[in-house]
mmCIF file of C-alpha atoms and ligand atoms in Angstrom:
data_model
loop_
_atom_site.group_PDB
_atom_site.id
_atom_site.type_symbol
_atom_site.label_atom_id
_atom_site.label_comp_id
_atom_site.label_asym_id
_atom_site.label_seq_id
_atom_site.Cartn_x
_atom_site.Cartn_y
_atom_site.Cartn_z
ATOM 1 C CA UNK A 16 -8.050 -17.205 -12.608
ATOM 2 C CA UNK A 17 -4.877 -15.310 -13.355
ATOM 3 C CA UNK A 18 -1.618 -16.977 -14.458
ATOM 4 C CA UNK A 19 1.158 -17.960 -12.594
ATOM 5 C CA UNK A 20 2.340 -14.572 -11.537
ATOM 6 C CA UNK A 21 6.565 -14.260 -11.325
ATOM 7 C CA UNK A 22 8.148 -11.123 -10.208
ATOM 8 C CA UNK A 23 11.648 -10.720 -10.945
ATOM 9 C CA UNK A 24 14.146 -9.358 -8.733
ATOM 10 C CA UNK A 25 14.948 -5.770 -9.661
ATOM 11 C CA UNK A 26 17.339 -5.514 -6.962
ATOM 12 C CA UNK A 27 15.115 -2.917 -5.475
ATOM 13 C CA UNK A 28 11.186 -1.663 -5.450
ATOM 14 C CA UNK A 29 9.005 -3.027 -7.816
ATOM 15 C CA UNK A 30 6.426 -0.799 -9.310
ATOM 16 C CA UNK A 31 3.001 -1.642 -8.993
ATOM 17 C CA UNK A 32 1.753 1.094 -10.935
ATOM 18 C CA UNK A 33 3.120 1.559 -14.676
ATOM 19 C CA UNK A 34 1.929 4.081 -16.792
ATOM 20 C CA UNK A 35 3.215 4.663 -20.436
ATOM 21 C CA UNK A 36 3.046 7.503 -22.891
ATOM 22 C CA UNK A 37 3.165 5.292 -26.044
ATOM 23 C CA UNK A 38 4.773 8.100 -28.481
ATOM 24 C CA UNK A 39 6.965 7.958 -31.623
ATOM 25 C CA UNK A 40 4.585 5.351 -33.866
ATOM 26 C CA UNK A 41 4.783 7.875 -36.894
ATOM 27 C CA UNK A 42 8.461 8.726 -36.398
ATOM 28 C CA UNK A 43 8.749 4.790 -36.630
ATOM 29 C CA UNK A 44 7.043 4.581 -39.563
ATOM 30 C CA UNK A 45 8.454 7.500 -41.796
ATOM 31 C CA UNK A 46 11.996 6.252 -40.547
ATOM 32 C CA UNK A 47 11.121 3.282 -42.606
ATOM 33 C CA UNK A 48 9.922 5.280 -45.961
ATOM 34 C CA UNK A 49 6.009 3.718 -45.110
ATOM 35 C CA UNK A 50 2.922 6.035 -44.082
ATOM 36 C CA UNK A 51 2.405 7.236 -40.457
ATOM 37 C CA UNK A 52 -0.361 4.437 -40.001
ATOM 38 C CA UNK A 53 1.881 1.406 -40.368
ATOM 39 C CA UNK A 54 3.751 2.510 -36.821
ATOM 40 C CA UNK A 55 -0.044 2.731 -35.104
ATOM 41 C CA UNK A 56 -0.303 -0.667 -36.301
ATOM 42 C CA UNK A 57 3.172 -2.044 -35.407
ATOM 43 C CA UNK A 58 2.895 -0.008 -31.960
ATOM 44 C CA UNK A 59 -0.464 -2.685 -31.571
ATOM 45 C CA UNK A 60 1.752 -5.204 -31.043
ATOM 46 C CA UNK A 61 4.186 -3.498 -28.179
ATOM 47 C CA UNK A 62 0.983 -2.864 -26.311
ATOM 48 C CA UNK A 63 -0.150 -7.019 -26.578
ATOM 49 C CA UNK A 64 3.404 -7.302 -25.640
ATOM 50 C CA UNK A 65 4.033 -5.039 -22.715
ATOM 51 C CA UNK A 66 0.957 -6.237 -21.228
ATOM 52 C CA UNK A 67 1.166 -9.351 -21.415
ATOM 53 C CA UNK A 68 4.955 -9.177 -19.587
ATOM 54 C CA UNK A 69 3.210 -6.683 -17.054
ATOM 55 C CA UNK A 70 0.748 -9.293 -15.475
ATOM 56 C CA UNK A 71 2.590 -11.967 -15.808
ATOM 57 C CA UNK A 72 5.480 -9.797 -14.014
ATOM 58 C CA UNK A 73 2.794 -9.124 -11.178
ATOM 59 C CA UNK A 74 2.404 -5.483 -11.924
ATOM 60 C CA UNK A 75 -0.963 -4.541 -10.319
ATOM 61 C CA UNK A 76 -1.920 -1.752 -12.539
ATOM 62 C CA UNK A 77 -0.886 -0.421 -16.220
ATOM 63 C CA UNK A 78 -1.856 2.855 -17.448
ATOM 64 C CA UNK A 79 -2.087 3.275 -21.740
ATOM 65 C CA UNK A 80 -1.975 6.448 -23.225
ATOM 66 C CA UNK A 81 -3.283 5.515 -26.775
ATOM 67 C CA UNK A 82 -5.585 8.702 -27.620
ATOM 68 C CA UNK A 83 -5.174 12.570 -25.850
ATOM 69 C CA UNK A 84 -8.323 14.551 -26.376
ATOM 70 C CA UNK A 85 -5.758 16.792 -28.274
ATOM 71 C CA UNK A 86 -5.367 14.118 -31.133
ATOM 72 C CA UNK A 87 -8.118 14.901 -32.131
ATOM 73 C CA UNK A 88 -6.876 17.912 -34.042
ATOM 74 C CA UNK A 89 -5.036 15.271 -36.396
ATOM 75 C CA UNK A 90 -5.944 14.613 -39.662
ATOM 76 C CA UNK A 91 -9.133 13.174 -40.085
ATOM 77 C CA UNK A 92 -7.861 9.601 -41.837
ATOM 78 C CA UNK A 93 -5.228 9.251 -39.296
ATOM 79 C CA UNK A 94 -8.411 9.436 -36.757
ATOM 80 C CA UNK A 95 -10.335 7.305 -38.453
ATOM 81 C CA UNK A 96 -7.345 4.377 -38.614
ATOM 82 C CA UNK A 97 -6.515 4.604 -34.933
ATOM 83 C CA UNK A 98 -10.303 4.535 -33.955
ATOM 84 C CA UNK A 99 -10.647 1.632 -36.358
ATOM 85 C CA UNK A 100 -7.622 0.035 -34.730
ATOM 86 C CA UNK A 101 -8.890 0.562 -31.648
ATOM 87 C CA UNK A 102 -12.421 -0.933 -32.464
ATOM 88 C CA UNK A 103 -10.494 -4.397 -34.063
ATOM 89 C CA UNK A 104 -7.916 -4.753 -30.983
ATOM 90 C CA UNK A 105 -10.835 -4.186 -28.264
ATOM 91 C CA UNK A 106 -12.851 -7.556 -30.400
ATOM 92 C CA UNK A 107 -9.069 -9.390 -30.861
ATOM 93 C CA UNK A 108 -7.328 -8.823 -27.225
ATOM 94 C CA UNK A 109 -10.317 -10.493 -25.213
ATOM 95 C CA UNK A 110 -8.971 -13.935 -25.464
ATOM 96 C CA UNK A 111 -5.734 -13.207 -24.564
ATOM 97 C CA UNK A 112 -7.095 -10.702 -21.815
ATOM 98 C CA UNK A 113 -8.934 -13.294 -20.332
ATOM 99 C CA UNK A 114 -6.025 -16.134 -20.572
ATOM 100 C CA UNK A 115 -3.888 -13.240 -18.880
ATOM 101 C CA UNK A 116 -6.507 -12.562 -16.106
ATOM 102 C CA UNK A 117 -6.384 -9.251 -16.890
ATOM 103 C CA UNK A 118 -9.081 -6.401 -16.009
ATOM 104 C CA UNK A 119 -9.887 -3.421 -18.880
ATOM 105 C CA UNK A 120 -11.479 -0.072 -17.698
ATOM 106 C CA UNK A 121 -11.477 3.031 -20.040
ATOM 107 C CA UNK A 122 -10.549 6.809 -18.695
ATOM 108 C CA UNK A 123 -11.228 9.965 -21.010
ATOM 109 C CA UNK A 124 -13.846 11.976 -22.403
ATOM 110 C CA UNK A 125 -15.448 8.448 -24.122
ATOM 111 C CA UNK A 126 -18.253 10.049 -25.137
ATOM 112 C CA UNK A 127 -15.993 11.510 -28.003
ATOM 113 C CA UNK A 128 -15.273 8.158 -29.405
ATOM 114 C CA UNK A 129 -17.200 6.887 -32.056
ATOM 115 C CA UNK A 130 -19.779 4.047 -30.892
ATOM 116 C CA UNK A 131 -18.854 1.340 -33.008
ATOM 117 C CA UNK A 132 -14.985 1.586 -31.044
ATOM 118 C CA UNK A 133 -17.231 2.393 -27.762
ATOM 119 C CA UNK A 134 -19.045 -0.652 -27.506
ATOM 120 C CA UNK A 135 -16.473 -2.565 -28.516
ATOM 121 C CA UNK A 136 -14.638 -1.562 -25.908
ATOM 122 C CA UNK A 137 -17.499 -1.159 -22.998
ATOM 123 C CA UNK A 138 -18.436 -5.197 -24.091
ATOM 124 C CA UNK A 139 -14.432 -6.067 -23.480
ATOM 125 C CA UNK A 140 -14.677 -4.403 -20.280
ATOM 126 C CA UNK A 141 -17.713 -5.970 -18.877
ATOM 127 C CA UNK A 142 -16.430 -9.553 -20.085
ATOM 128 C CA UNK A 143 -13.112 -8.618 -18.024
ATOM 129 C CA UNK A 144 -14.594 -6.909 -15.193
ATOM 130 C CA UNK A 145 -14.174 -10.076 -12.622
ATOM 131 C CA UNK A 146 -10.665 -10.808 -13.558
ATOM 132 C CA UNK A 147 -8.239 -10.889 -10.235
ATOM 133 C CA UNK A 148 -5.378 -10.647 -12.553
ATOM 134 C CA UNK A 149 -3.626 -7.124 -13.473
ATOM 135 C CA UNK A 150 -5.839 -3.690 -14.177
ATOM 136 C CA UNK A 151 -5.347 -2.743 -17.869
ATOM 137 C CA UNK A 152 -6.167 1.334 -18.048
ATOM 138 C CA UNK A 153 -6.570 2.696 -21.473
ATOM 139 C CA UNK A 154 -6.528 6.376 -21.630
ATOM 140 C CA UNK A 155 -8.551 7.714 -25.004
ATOM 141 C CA UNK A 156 -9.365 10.967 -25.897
ATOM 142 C CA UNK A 157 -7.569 12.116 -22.416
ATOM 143 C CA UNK A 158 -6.745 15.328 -21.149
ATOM 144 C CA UNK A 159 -5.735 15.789 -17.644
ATOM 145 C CA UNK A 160 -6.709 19.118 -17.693
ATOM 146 C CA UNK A 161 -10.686 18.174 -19.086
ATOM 147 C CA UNK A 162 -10.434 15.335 -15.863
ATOM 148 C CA UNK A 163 -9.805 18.233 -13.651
ATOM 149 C CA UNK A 164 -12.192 20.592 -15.323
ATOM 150 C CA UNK A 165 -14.684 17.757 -15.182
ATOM 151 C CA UNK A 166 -14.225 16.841 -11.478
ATOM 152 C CA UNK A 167 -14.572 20.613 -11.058
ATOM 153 C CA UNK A 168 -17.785 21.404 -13.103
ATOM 154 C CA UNK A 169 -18.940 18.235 -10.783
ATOM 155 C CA UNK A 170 -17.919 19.485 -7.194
ATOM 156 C CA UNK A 171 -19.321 22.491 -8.495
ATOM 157 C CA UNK A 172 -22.662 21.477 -9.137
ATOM 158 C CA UNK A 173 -22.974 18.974 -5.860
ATOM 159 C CA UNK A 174 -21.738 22.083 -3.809
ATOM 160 C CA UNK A 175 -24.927 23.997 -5.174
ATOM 161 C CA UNK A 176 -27.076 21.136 -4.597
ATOM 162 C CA UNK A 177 -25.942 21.450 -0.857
ATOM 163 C CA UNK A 178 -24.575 17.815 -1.081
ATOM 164 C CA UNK A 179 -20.875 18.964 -0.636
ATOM 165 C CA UNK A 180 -19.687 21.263 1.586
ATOM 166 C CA UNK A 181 -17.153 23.793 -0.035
ATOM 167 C CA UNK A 182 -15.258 24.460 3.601
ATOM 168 C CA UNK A 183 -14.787 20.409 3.627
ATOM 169 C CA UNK A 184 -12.937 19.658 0.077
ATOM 170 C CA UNK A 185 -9.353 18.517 0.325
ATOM 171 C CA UNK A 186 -6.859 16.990 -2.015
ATOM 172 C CA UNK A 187 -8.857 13.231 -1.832
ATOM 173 C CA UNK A 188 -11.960 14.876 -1.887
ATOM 174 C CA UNK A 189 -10.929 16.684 -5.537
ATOM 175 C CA UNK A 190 -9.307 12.833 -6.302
ATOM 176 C CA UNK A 191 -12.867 11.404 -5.536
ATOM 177 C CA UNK A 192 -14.002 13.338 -8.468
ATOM 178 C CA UNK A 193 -11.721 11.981 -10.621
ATOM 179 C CA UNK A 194 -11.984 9.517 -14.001
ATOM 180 C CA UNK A 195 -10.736 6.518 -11.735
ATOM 181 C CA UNK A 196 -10.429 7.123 -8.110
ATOM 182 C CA UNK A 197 -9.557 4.256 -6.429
ATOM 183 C CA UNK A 198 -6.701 2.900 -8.811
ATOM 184 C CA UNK A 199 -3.283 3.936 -6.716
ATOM 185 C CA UNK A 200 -1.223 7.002 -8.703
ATOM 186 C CA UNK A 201 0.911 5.696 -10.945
ATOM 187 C CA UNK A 202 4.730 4.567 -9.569
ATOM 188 C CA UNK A 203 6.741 4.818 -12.674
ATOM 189 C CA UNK A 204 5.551 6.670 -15.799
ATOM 190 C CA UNK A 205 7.997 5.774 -19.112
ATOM 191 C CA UNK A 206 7.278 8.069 -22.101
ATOM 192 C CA UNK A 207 8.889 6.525 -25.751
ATOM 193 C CA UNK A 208 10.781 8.544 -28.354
ATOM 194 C CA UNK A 209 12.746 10.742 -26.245
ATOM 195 C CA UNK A 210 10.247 13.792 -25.692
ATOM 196 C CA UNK A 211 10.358 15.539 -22.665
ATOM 197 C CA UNK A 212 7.225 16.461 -21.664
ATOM 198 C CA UNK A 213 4.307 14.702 -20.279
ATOM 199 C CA UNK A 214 1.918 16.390 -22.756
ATOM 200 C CA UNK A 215 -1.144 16.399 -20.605
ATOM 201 C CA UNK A 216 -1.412 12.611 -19.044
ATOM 202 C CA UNK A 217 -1.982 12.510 -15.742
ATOM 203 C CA UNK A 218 -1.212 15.896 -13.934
ATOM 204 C CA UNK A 219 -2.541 14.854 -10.411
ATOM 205 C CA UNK A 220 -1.576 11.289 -10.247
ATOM 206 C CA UNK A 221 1.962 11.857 -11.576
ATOM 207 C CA UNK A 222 3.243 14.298 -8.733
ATOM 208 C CA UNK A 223 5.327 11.657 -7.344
ATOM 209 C CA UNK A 224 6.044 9.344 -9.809
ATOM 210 C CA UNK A 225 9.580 8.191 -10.920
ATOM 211 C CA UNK A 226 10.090 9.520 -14.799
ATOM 212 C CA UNK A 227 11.614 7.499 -17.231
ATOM 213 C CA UNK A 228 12.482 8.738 -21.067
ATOM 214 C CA UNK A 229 13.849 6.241 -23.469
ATOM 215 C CA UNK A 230 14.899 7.326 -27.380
ATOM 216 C CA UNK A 231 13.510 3.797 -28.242
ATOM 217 C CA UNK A 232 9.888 4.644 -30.382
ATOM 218 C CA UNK A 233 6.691 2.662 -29.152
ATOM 219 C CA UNK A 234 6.800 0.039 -31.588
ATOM 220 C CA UNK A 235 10.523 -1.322 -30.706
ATOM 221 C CA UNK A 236 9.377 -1.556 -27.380
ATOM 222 C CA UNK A 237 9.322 -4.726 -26.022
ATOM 223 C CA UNK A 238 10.229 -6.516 -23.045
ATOM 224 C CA UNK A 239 13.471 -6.068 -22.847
ATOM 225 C CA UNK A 240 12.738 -2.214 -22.394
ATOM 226 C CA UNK A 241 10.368 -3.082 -20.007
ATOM 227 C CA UNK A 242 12.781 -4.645 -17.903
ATOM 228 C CA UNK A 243 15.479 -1.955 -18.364
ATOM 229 C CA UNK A 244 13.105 0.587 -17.088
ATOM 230 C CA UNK A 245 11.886 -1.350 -14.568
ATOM 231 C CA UNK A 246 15.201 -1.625 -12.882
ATOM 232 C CA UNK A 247 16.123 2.232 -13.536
ATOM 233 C CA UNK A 248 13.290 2.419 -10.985
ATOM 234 C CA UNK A 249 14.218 0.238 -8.903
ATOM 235 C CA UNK A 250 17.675 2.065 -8.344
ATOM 236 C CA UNK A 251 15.587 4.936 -8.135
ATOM 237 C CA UNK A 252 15.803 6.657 -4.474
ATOM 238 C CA UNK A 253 12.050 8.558 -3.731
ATOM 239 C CA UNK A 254 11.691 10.637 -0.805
ATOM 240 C CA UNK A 255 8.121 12.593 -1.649
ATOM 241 C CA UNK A 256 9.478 15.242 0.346
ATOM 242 C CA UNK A 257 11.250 13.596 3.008
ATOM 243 C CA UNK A 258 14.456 12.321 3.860
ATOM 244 C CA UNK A 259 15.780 9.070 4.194
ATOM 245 C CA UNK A 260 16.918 7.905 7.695
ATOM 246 C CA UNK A 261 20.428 8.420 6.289
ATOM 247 C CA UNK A 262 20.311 11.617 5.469
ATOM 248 C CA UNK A 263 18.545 12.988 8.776
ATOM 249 C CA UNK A 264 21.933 14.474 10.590
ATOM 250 C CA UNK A 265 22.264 13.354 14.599
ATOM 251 C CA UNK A 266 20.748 15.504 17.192
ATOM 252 C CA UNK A 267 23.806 16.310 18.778
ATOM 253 C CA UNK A 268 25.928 17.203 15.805
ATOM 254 C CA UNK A 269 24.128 19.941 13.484
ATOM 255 C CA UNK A 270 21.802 22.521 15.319
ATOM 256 C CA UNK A 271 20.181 25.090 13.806
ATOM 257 C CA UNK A 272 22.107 28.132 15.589
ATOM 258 C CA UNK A 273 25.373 26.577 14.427
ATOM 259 C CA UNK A 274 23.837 26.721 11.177
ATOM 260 C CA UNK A 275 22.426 29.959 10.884
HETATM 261 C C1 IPE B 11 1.876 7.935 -30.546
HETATM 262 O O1 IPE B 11 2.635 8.059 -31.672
HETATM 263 C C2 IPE B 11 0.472 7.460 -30.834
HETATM 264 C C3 IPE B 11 -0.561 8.498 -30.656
HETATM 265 C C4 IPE B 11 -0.362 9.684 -30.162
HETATM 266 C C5 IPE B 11 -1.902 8.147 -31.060
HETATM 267 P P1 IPE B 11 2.583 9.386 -32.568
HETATM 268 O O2 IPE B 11 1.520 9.208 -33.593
HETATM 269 O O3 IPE B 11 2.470 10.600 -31.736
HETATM 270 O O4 IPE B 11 4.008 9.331 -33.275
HETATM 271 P P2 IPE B 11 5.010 10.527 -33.518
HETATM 272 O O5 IPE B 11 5.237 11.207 -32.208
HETATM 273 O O6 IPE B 11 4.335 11.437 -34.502
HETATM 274 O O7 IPE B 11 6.235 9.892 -34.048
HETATM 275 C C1 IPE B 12 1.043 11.965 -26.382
HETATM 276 O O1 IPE B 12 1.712 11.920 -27.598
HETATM 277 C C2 IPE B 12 -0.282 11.283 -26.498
HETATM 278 C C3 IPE B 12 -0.230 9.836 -26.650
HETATM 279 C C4 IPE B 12 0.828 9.093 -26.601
HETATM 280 C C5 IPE B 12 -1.501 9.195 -26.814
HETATM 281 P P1 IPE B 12 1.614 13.130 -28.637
HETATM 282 O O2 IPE B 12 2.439 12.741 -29.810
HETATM 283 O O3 IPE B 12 0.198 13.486 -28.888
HETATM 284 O O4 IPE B 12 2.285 14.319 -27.805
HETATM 285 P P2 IPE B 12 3.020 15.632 -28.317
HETATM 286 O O5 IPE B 12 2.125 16.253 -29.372
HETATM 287 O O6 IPE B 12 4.340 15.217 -28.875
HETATM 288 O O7 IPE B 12 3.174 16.468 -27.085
HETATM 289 MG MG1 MG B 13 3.821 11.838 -30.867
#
């Protein structure tokens, strides 16, 4: 059983679907005169925080973006530390995972990860798996672009087989193929430390979502950054393409010949 779940009022839409690019741990760090490795480890405790505040906020899905499959050109201790880290918070979070009610699931060429952090993390998942509470989506060794050419290489091969039939693929046939299909595209994506760029995370899903950039580096925040965000959002206006019935002029007022 989940918690009690409170909402709070935004003053607007809430957003069901979070996603974060968790950036600026190093910049943290060396700020501070200590090694690059001490802001992986402080940024730990923003993500036990944030989630945590998510589910009990009711937010039905949270999308982490703790590894790209382009960290993996780092240096080779850094590597090793943030698979380590990854290994010790996957055996530490379940308890308060489970207290939370919250659901894990992995997306990302896993296969890369080493399999001490890979069970670790497959055994947290199965022991959360029937949680009704929040879904908890950690993104390691993710590219968007490898999802795509995965889902690809995979459409490919079925279309050879004669099990899918190239003249029938549409956009939720090529979103079938992807890592997690069935979890709703993201609503609001918030990316720490001020870069603007979405460095690879989520291509697809993110083609509507509300973009949020705060100077504040991963490990400072917290909840109250959380909030603030959330309630940019909510005074967000999204159209995907449309207009609102207030903009749409009368009938009678604005034709096109007038116009033209
Ligand atoms: C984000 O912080 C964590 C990972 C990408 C693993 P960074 O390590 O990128 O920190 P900065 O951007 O160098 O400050
Ligand atoms: C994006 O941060 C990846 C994660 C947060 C896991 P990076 O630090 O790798 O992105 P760039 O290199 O600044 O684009
Ligand atoms: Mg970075």
């Amino acid at each position: 059983m989940s918690p009690t779940v409170q909402r709070p009022d935004l003053g607007g839409p809430f957003p069901e679907h979070i996603a974060i690019i968790m950036d600026g741990n190093g910049r943290w760090a060396t700020e501070r005169g200590m090694p690059r490795i001490f802001g992986h480890r402080e940024g730990v405790r923003s993500v036990r925080e944030v989630t945590t505040e998510c589910a009990r906020m009711g937010v039905k899905s949270l999308t982490l973006y703790a590894f790209s499959e382009e960290n993996w050109k780092r240096p080779g201790q850094e590597v090793t530390y943030l698979m380590r880290l990854l290994r010790v918070f996957m055996r530490r979070e379940r308890k308060t995972l489970m207290k939370n009610g919250v659901r894990l699931r992995c997306i990302g060429r896993l296969d890369r990860l080493p399999a001490a952090s890979l069970d670790a993390l497959r055994e947290t998942e199965a022991l959360t798996a029937d949680n009704d509470g929040m879904l908890l989506r950690l993104a390691l060794s993710y590219g968007s672009r490898a999802e795509m050419a995965d889902a690809v290489r995979r459409m490919a091969e079925e279309a050879r087989a004669g099990t899918l039939d190239p003249a029938s693929i549409d956009e939720e046939t090529l979103r079938a193929y992807l890592y997690d299909p069935t979890t709703p595209d993201p609503d609001l994506v918030i990316r720490t430390a001020g870069e603007m760029r979405v460095s690879n995370f989520l291509l697809w899903q993110l083609s509507y979502a509300e973009l949020y950039v705060t100077p504040f580096c991963w490990p400072d925040f917290r909840r109250d950054q959380l909030l603030g965000a959330m309630k940019e959002f909510a005074s967000r206006r999204r159209k995907f393409g449309g207009l609102e019935q207030e903009d749409i002029p009368a009938a009678s007022t604005e034709s096109v010949e007038e116009t033209t």
